[in-house]
Tab-separated table of C-alpha atoms and ligand atoms in Angstrom:
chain	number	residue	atom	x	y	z
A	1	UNK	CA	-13.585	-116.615	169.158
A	2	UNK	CA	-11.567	-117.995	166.369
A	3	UNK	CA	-11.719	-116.752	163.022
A	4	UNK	CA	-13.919	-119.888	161.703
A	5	UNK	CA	-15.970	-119.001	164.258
A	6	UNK	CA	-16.012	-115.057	163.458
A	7	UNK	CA	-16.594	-116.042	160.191
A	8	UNK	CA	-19.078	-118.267	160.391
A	9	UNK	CA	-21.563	-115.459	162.597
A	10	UNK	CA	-20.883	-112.995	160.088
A	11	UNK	CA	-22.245	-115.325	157.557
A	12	UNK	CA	-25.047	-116.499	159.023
A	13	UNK	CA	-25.864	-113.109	160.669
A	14	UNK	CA	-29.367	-111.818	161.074
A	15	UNK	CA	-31.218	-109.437	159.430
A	16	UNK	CA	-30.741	-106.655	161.364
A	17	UNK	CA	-26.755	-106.850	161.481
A	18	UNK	CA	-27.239	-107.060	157.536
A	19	UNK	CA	-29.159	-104.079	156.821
A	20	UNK	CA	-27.759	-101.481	154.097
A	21	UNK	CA	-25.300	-99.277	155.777
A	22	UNK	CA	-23.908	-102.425	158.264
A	23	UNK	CA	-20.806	-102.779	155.974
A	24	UNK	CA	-22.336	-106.440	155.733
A	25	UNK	CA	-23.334	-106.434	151.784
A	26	UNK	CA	-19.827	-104.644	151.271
A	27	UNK	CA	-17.620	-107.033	152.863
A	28	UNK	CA	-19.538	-110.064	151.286
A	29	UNK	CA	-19.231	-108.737	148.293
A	30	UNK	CA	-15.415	-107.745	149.197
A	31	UNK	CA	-14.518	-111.225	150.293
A	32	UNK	CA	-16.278	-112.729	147.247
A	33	UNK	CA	-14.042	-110.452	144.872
A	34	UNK	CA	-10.858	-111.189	146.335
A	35	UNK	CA	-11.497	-114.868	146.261
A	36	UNK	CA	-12.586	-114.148	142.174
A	37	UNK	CA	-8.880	-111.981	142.353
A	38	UNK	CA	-7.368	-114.645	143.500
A	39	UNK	CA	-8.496	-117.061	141.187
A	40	UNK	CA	-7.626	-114.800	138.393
A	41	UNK	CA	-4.078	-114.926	139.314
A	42	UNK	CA	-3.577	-118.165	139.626
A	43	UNK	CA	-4.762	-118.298	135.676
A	44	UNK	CA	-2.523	-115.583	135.090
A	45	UNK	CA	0.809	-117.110	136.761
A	46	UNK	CA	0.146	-120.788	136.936
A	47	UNK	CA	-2.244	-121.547	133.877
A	48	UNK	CA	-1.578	-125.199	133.576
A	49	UNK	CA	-2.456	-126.501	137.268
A	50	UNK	CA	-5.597	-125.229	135.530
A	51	UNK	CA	-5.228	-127.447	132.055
A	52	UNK	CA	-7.390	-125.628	130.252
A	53	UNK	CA	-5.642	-124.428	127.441
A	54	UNK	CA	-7.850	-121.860	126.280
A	55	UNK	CA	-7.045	-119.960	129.595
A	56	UNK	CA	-3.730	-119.239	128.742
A	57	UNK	CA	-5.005	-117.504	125.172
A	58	UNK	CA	-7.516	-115.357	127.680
A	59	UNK	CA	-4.890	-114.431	129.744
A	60	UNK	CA	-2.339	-112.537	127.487
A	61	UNK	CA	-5.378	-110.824	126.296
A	62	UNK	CA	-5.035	-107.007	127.646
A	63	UNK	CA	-8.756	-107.631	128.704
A	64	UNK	CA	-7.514	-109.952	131.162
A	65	UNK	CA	-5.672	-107.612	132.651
A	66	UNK	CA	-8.146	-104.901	133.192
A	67	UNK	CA	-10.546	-106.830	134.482
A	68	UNK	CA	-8.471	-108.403	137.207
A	69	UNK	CA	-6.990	-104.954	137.976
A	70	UNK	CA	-10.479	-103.326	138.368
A	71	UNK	CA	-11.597	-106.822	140.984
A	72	UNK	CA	-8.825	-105.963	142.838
A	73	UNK	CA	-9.473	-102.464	142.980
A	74	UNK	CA	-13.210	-103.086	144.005
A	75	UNK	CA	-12.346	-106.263	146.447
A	76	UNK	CA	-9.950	-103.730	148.700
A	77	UNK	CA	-12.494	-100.191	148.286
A	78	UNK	CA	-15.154	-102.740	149.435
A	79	UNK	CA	-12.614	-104.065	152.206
A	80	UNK	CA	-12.185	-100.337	153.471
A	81	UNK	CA	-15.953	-99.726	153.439
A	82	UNK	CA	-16.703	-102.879	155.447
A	83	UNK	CA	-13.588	-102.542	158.000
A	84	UNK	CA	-14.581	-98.934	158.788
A	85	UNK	CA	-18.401	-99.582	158.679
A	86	UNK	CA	-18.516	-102.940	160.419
A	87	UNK	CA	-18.225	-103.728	163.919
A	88	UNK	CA	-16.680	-107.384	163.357
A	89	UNK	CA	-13.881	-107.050	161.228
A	90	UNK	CA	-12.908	-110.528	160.654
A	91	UNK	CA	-14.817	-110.289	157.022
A	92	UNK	CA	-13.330	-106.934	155.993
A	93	UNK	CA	-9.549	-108.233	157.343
A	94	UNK	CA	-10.137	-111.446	155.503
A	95	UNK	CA	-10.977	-109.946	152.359
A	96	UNK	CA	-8.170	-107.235	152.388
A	97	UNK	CA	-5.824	-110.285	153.143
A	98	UNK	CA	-6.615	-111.964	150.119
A	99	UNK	CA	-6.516	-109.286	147.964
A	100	UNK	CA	-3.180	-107.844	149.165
A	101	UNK	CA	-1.667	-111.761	148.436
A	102	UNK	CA	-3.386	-111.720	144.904
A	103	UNK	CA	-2.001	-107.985	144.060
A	104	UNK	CA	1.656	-109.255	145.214
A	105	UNK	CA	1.296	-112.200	143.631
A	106	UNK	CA	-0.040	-110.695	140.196
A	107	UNK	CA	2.963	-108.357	140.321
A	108	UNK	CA	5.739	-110.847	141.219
A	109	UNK	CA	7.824	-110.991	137.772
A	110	UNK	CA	7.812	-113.821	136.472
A	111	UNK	CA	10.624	-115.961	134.960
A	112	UNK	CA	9.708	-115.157	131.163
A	113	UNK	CA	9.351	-111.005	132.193
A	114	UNK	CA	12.401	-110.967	134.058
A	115	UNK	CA	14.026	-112.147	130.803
A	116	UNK	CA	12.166	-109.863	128.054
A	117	UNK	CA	12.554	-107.025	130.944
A	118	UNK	CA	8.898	-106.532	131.273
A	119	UNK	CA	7.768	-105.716	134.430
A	120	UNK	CA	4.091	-105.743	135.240
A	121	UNK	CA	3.189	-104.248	138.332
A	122	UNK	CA	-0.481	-103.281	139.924
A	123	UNK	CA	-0.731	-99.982	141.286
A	124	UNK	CA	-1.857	-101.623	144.755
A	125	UNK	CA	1.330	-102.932	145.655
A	126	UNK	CA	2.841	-99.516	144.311
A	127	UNK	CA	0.207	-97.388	146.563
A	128	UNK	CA	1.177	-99.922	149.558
A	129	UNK	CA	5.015	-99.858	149.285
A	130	UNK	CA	4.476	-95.384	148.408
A	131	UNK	CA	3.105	-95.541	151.985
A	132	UNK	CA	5.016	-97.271	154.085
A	133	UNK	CA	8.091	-96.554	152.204
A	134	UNK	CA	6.795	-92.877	152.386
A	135	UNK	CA	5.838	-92.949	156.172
A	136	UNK	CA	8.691	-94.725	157.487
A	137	UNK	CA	11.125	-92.004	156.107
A	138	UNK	CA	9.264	-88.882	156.559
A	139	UNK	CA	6.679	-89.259	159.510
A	140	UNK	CA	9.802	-89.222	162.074
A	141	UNK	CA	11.706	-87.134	159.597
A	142	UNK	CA	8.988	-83.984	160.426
A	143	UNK	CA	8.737	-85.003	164.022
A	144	UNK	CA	12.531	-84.948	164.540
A	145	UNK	CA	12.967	-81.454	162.441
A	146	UNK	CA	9.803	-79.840	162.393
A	147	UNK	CA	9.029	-76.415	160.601
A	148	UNK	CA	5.415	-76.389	162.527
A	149	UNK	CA	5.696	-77.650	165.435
A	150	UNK	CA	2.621	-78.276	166.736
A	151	UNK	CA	1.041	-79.799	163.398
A	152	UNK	CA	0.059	-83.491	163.771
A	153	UNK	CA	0.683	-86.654	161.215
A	154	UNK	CA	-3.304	-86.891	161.344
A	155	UNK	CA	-3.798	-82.742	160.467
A	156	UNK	CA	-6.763	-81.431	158.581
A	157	UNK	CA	-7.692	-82.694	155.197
A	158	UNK	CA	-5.539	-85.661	155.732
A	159	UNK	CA	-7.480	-88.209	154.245
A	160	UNK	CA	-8.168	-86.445	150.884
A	161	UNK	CA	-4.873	-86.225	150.564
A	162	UNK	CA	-3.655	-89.784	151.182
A	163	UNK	CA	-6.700	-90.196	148.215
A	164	UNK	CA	-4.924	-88.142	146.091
A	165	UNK	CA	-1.859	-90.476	146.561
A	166	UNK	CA	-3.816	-93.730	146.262
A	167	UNK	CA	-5.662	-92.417	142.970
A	168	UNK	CA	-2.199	-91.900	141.217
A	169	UNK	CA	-0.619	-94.879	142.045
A	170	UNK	CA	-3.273	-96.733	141.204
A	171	UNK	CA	-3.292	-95.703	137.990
A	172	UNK	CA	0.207	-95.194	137.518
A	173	UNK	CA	0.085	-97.381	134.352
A	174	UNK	CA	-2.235	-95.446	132.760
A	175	UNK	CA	-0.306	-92.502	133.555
A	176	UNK	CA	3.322	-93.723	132.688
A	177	UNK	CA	1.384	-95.238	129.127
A	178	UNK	CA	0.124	-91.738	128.287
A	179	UNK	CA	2.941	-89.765	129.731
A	180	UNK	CA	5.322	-91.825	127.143
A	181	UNK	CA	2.901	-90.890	124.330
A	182	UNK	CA	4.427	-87.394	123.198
A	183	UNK	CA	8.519	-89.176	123.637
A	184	UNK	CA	7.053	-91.865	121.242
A	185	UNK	CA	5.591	-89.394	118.804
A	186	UNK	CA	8.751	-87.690	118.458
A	187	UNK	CA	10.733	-90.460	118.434
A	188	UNK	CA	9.003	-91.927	114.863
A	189	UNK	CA	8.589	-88.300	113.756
A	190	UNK	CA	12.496	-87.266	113.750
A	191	UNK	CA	15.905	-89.131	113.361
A	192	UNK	CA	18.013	-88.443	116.313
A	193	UNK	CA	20.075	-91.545	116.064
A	194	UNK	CA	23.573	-89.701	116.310
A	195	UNK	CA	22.558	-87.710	119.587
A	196	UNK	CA	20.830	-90.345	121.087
A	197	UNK	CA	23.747	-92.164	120.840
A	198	UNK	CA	26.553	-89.607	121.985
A	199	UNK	CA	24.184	-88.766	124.923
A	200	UNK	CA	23.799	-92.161	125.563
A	201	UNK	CA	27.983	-92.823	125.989
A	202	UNK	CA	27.763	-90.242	128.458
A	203	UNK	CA	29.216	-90.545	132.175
A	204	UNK	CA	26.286	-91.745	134.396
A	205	UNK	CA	26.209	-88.606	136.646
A	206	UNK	CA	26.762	-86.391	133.416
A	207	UNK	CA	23.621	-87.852	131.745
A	208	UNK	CA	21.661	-87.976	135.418
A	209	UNK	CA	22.974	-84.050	135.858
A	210	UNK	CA	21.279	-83.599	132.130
A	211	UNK	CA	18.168	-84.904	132.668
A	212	UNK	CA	17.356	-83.231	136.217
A	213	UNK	CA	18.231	-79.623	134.593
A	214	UNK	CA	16.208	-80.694	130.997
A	215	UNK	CA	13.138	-81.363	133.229
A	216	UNK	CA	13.418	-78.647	135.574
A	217	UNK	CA	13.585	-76.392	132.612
A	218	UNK	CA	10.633	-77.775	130.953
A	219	UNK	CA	8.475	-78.169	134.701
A	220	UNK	CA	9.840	-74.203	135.438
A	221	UNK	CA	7.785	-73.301	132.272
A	222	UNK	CA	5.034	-75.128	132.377
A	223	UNK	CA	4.487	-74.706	135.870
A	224	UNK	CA	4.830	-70.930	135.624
A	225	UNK	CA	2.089	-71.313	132.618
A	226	UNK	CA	-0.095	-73.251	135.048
A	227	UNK	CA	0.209	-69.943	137.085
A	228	UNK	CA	-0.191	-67.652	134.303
A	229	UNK	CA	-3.118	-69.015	132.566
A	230	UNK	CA	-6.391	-68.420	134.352
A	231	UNK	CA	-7.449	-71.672	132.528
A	232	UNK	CA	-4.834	-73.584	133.787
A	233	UNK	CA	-4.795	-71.953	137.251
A	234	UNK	CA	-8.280	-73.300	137.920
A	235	UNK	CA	-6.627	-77.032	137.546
A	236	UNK	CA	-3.421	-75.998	139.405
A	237	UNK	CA	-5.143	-74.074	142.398
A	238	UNK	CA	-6.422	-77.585	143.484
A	239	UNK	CA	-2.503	-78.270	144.420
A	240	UNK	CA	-2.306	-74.827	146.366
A	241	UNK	CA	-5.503	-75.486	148.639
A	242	UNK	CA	-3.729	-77.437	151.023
A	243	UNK	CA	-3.574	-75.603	153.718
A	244	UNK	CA	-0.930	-77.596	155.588
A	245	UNK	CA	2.029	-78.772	154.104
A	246	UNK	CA	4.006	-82.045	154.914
A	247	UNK	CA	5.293	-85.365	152.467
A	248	UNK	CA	1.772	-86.069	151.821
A	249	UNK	CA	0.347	-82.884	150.408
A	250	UNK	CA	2.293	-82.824	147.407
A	251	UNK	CA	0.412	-85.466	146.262
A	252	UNK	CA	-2.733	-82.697	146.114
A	253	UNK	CA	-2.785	-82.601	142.088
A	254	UNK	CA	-5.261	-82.730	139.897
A	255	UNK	CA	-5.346	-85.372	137.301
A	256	UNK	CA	-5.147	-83.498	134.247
A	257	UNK	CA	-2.529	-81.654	135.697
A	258	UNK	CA	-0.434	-84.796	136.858
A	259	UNK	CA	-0.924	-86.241	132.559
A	260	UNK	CA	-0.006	-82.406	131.499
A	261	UNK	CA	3.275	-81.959	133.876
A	262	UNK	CA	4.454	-85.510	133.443
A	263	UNK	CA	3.897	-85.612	129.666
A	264	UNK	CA	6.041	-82.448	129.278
A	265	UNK	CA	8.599	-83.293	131.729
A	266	UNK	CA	9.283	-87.046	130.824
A	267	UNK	CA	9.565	-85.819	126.632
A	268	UNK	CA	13.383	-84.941	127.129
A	269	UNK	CA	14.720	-87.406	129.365
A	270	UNK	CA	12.809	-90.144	126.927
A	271	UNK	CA	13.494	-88.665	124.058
A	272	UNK	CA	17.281	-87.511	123.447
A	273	UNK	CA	18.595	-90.903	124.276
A	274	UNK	CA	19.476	-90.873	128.095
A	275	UNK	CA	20.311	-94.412	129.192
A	276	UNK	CA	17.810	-96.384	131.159
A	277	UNK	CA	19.510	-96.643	134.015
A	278	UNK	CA	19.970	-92.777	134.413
A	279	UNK	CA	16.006	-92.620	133.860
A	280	UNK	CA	15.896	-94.624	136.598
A	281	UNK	CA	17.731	-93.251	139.181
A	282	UNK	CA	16.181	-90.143	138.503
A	283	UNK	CA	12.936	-90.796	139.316
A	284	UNK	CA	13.811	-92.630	142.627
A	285	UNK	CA	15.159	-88.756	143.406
A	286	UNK	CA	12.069	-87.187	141.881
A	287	UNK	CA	9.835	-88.947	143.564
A	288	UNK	CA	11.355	-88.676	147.009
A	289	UNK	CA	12.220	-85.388	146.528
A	290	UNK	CA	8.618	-84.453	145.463
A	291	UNK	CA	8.346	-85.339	149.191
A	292	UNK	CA	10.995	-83.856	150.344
A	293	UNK	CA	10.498	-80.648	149.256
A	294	UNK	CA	6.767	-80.104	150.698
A	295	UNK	CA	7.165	-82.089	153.891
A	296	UNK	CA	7.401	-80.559	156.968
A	297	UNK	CA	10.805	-80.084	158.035
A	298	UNK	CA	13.267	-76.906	158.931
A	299	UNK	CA	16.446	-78.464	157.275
A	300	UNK	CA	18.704	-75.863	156.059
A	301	UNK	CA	21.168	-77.028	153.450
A	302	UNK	CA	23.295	-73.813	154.524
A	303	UNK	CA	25.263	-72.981	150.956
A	304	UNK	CA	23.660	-75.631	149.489
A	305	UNK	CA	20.304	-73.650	149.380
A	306	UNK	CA	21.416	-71.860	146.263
A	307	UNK	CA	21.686	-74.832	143.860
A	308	UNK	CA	19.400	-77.285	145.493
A	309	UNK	CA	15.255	-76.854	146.095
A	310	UNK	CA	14.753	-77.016	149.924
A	311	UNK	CA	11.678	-77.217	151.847
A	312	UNK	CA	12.068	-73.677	152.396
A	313	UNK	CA	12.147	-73.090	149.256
A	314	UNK	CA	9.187	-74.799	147.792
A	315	UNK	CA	7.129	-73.728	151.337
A	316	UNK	CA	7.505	-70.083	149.989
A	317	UNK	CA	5.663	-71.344	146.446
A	318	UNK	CA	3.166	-72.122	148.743
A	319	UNK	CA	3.059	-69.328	150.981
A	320	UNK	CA	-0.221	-67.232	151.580
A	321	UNK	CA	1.414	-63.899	151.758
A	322	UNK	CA	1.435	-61.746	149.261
A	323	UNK	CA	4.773	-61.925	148.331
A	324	UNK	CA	4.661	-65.241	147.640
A	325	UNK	CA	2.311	-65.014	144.878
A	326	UNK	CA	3.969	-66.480	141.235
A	327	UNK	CA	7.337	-67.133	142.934
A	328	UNK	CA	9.768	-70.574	143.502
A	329	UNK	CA	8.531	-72.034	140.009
A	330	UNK	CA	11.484	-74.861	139.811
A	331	UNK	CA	12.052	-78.442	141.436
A	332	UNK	CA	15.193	-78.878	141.933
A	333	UNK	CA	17.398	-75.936	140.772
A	334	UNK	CA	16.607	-72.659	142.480
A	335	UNK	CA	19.252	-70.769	139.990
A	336	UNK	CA	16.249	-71.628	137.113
A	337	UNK	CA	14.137	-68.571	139.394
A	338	UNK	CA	17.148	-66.384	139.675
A	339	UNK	CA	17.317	-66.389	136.334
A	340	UNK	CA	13.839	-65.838	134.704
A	341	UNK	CA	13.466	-63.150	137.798
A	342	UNK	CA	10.664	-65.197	140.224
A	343	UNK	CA	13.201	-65.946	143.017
A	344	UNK	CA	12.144	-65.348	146.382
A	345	UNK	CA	13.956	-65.752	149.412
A	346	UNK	CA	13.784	-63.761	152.450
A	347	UNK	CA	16.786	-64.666	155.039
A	348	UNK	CA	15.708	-67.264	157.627
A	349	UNK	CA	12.043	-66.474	157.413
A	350	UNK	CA	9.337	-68.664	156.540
A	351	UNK	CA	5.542	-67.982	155.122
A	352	UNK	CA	3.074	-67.334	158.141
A	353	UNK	CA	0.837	-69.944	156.300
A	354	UNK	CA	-0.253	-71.599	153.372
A	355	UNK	CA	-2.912	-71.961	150.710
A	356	UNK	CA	-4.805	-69.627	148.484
A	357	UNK	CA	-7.660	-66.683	148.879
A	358	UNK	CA	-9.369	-68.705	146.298
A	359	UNK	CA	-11.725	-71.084	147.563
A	360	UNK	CA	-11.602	-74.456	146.502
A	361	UNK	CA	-14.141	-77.137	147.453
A	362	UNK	CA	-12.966	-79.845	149.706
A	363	UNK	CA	-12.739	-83.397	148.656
A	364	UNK	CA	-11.160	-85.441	145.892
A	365	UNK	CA	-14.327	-85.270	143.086
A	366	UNK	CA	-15.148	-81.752	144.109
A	367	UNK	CA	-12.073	-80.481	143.510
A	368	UNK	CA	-11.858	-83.103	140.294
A	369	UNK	CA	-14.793	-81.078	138.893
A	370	UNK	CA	-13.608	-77.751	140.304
A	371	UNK	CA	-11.579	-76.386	136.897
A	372	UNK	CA	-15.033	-77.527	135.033
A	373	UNK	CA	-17.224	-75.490	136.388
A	374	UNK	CA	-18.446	-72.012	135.416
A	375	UNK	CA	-17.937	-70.332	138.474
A	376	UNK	CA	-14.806	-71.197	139.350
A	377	UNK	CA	-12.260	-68.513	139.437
B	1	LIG	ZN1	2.459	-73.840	141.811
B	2	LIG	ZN1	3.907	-77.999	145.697
C-alpha cells in the first residue's frame, strides 16, 4: 500500500478504528498542526511569497513566536501519542515529518541573523541533535567500557529520564533568558569596565581555565547547600532517585533546581567579562561532561583523577552507602572537595549501588510536585 493509499484509509476510517483511545483524533489533530507549523514558517522565513504585508509586522511580534513554538510542540506530543497508540502509522510518521522540516526550517539562521549574530533556535531541533549527538557518543561508549556490566541502554526508569532531557531542551530558551537575568542585573548595577576588559585580553585557555574553576566554585556551594538545606534537598533528591546511572540520568533535575544552579553558575562567566568565544567552548565541555561524568563507564584517568571529575568520582556522589552521603560536591575539579573536607575516594572501589533511602515518586510531574508537598521529607 502506498502512502496515498495509507493515507487515504486512515482518513476515511470507520467508526470503530476512530474511537477515543485509537490514536486516530491525536494524529488528525497532529497532522493538522504540523501542516498549521508549517505554514507558520513559511510566514516567518519567506513573508513575501505570501504578499501580505501585514504578515511580516505579525511575525517579528514575540507572539508569533510562541505560538508557533507551542504548534510545534503539540503537532510532535500528538505525533508520539498517535505513533505509539495507532496501529497504522502512516498518519503519526507523516505528521512528525512535517513538523521535524518546519522546526529545522524555523531554526535555519537566516541571512539578516547571521549578520546581527542572532541565532534563533527551537528547542526541538536542540532535543533532536542532544539525542543523537548524545547516543552516538555514549551508548557504545558504556558498552565498550562498562562500570555495570550487565545494565541495558533500555534500563529501568528510562523513559522518564529521556523526559527529563526533552523538557529542558525544549525550553532551553526560557531557561538561558532567565539564567542571564542575575549577569544582567549586575551588569547595570556595578561598573566593571576595567576588569571586564583585562579579563577579556586574556589568553583563550587562561580565560576558559577561569571560568571552569569560577563555576565550579560557585556549583560546589550551591550544590552542597542543595544538600544541606532540607528545603532544598526535597528539590535536589529528585536528581538522586535514579537508581541507575548512565549519560542519560544526569538529566534527572528538577526544574527549579536546573533555573537555581544555572542562574548561579552562569553569573561569573557572564559577568566579569570572559570573551564569547571562551563562553562557548565551555559549555560544549559542560554539557558533554555533564554526561560524561554520570554515564556508565569504568575509565580511569590514572593521575589525572586528582584534578579532573571522573565517573568514579561523581558515581560516589551518588552512591547509596553510607559513606557516600554529602560527599563529591564539585564538577570538574575534585581538589574543590579536598579542600572544603567532602572528598571521598576509596582506592579502586566503586558504590554497591545508587539512589537514596528517601522515597521519591516515579514520573516526571510526580516528582515535579514532590518538593511541594507536605509530606515530603
Ligand atoms: Zn547532589
Ligand atoms: Zn549527578
Amino acid at each position: 500500500m502506498s502512502l496515498k493509499d495509507a493515507l487515504h484509509s486512515e482518513f476515511t476510517a470507520p467508526p470503530e478504528l476512530r474511537k477515543l483511545g485509537s490514536g486516530w483524533v491525536a494524529g488528525v489533530l497532529a497532522f493538522t498542526l504540523s501542516l498549521v507549523s508549517l505554514a507558520l514558517v513559511l510566514v516567518l522565513r519567506q513573508p513575501h511569497l505570501l504578499g501580505v504585508p501585514q504578515l511580516t509586522e505579525a511575525r517579528d511580534t514575540l507572539y508569533f513566536r510562541i505560538v508557533l513554538y507551542i504548534i510545534l510542540v503539540l503537532a510532535f506530543l500528538l505525533s508520539c501519542i498517535c505513533l505509539v497508540l495507532r496501529k497504522s502509522k502512516a498518519l503519526g510518521a507523516l505528521a512528525v515529518t512535517i513538523t521535524l522540516l518546519a522546526s529545522l526550517w524555523s531554526s535555519m539562521p537566516s541571512a539578516p541573523d547571521l549578520a546581527s549574530g542572532a541565532n534563533i533556535y527551537f528547542g526541538l531541533d536542540f532535543f533532536i541533535l542532544n539525542v543523537i549527538f548524545g547516543g552516538i557518543l555514549f551508548v557504545p561508549l558504556e558498552r565498550l567500557f562498562p562500570q555495570v556490566r550487565e545494565q541495558r541502554v533500555f534500563r529501568t526508569e528510562w523513559r522518564e529520564d529521556l523526559f527529563y532531557y526533552f523538557i529542558s531542551s525544549m525550553l532551553v530558551q526560557i531557561i538561558s533568558f532567565i539564567t542571564l537575568a542575575p549577569s544582567g542585573f549586575l551588569l547595570n548595577a556595578i561598573k566593571l569596565e576595567g576588569l571586564r576588559l583585562w579579563i577579556s585580553q586574556l589568553p583563550f585557555v587562561v580565560q576558559l581555565l577561569a571560568i571552569m574553576l569560577l563555576t565550579d566554585l560557585v556549583q560546589y556551594w550551591v550544590h552542597r547547600a542543595f544538600h544541606r538545606i532540607p528545603f532544598l534537598w526535597k528539590f535536589h533528591s529528585v536528581h538522586h532517585s535514579a537508581q541507575t546511572m548512565d549519560w542519560l540520568a544526569g538529566s534527572r533535575m528538577h526544574f527549579l533546581e536546573i533555573l537555581i544552579l544555572r542562574a548561579a553558575t552562569a553569573t561569573p562567566a557572564f559577568t566579569l567579562g570572559f570573551s564569547e568565544a571562551a563562553i562557548q567552548v565551555y559549555l560544549l565541555i559542560v554539557y558533554v561532561y555533564a554526561s560524561f561524568i554520570h554515564s556508565n563507564t569504568n575509565w580511569k584517568l590514572g593521575w589525572m583523577e586528582q584534578y579532573l571529575v571522573t565517573p568514579r568520582f561523581h558515581h560516589w556522589h551518588h552512591g547509596i552507602d553510607r559513606e557516600a552521603i554529602d560527599v563529591n560536591f564539585a564538577i570538574h575539579f575534585p581538589w574543590l572537595d579536598r579542600l572544603f573536607g567532602t572528598y571521598h575516594m576509596p582506592k579502586g572501589q566503586w558504590p554497591t549501588g545508587y539512589g537514596i533511602t528517601t522515597p521519591v515518586p516515579r514520573g516526571y510531574w510526580r516528582q515535579f510536585l514532590y518538593p511541594f508537598r507536605r509530606d515530603a521529607k
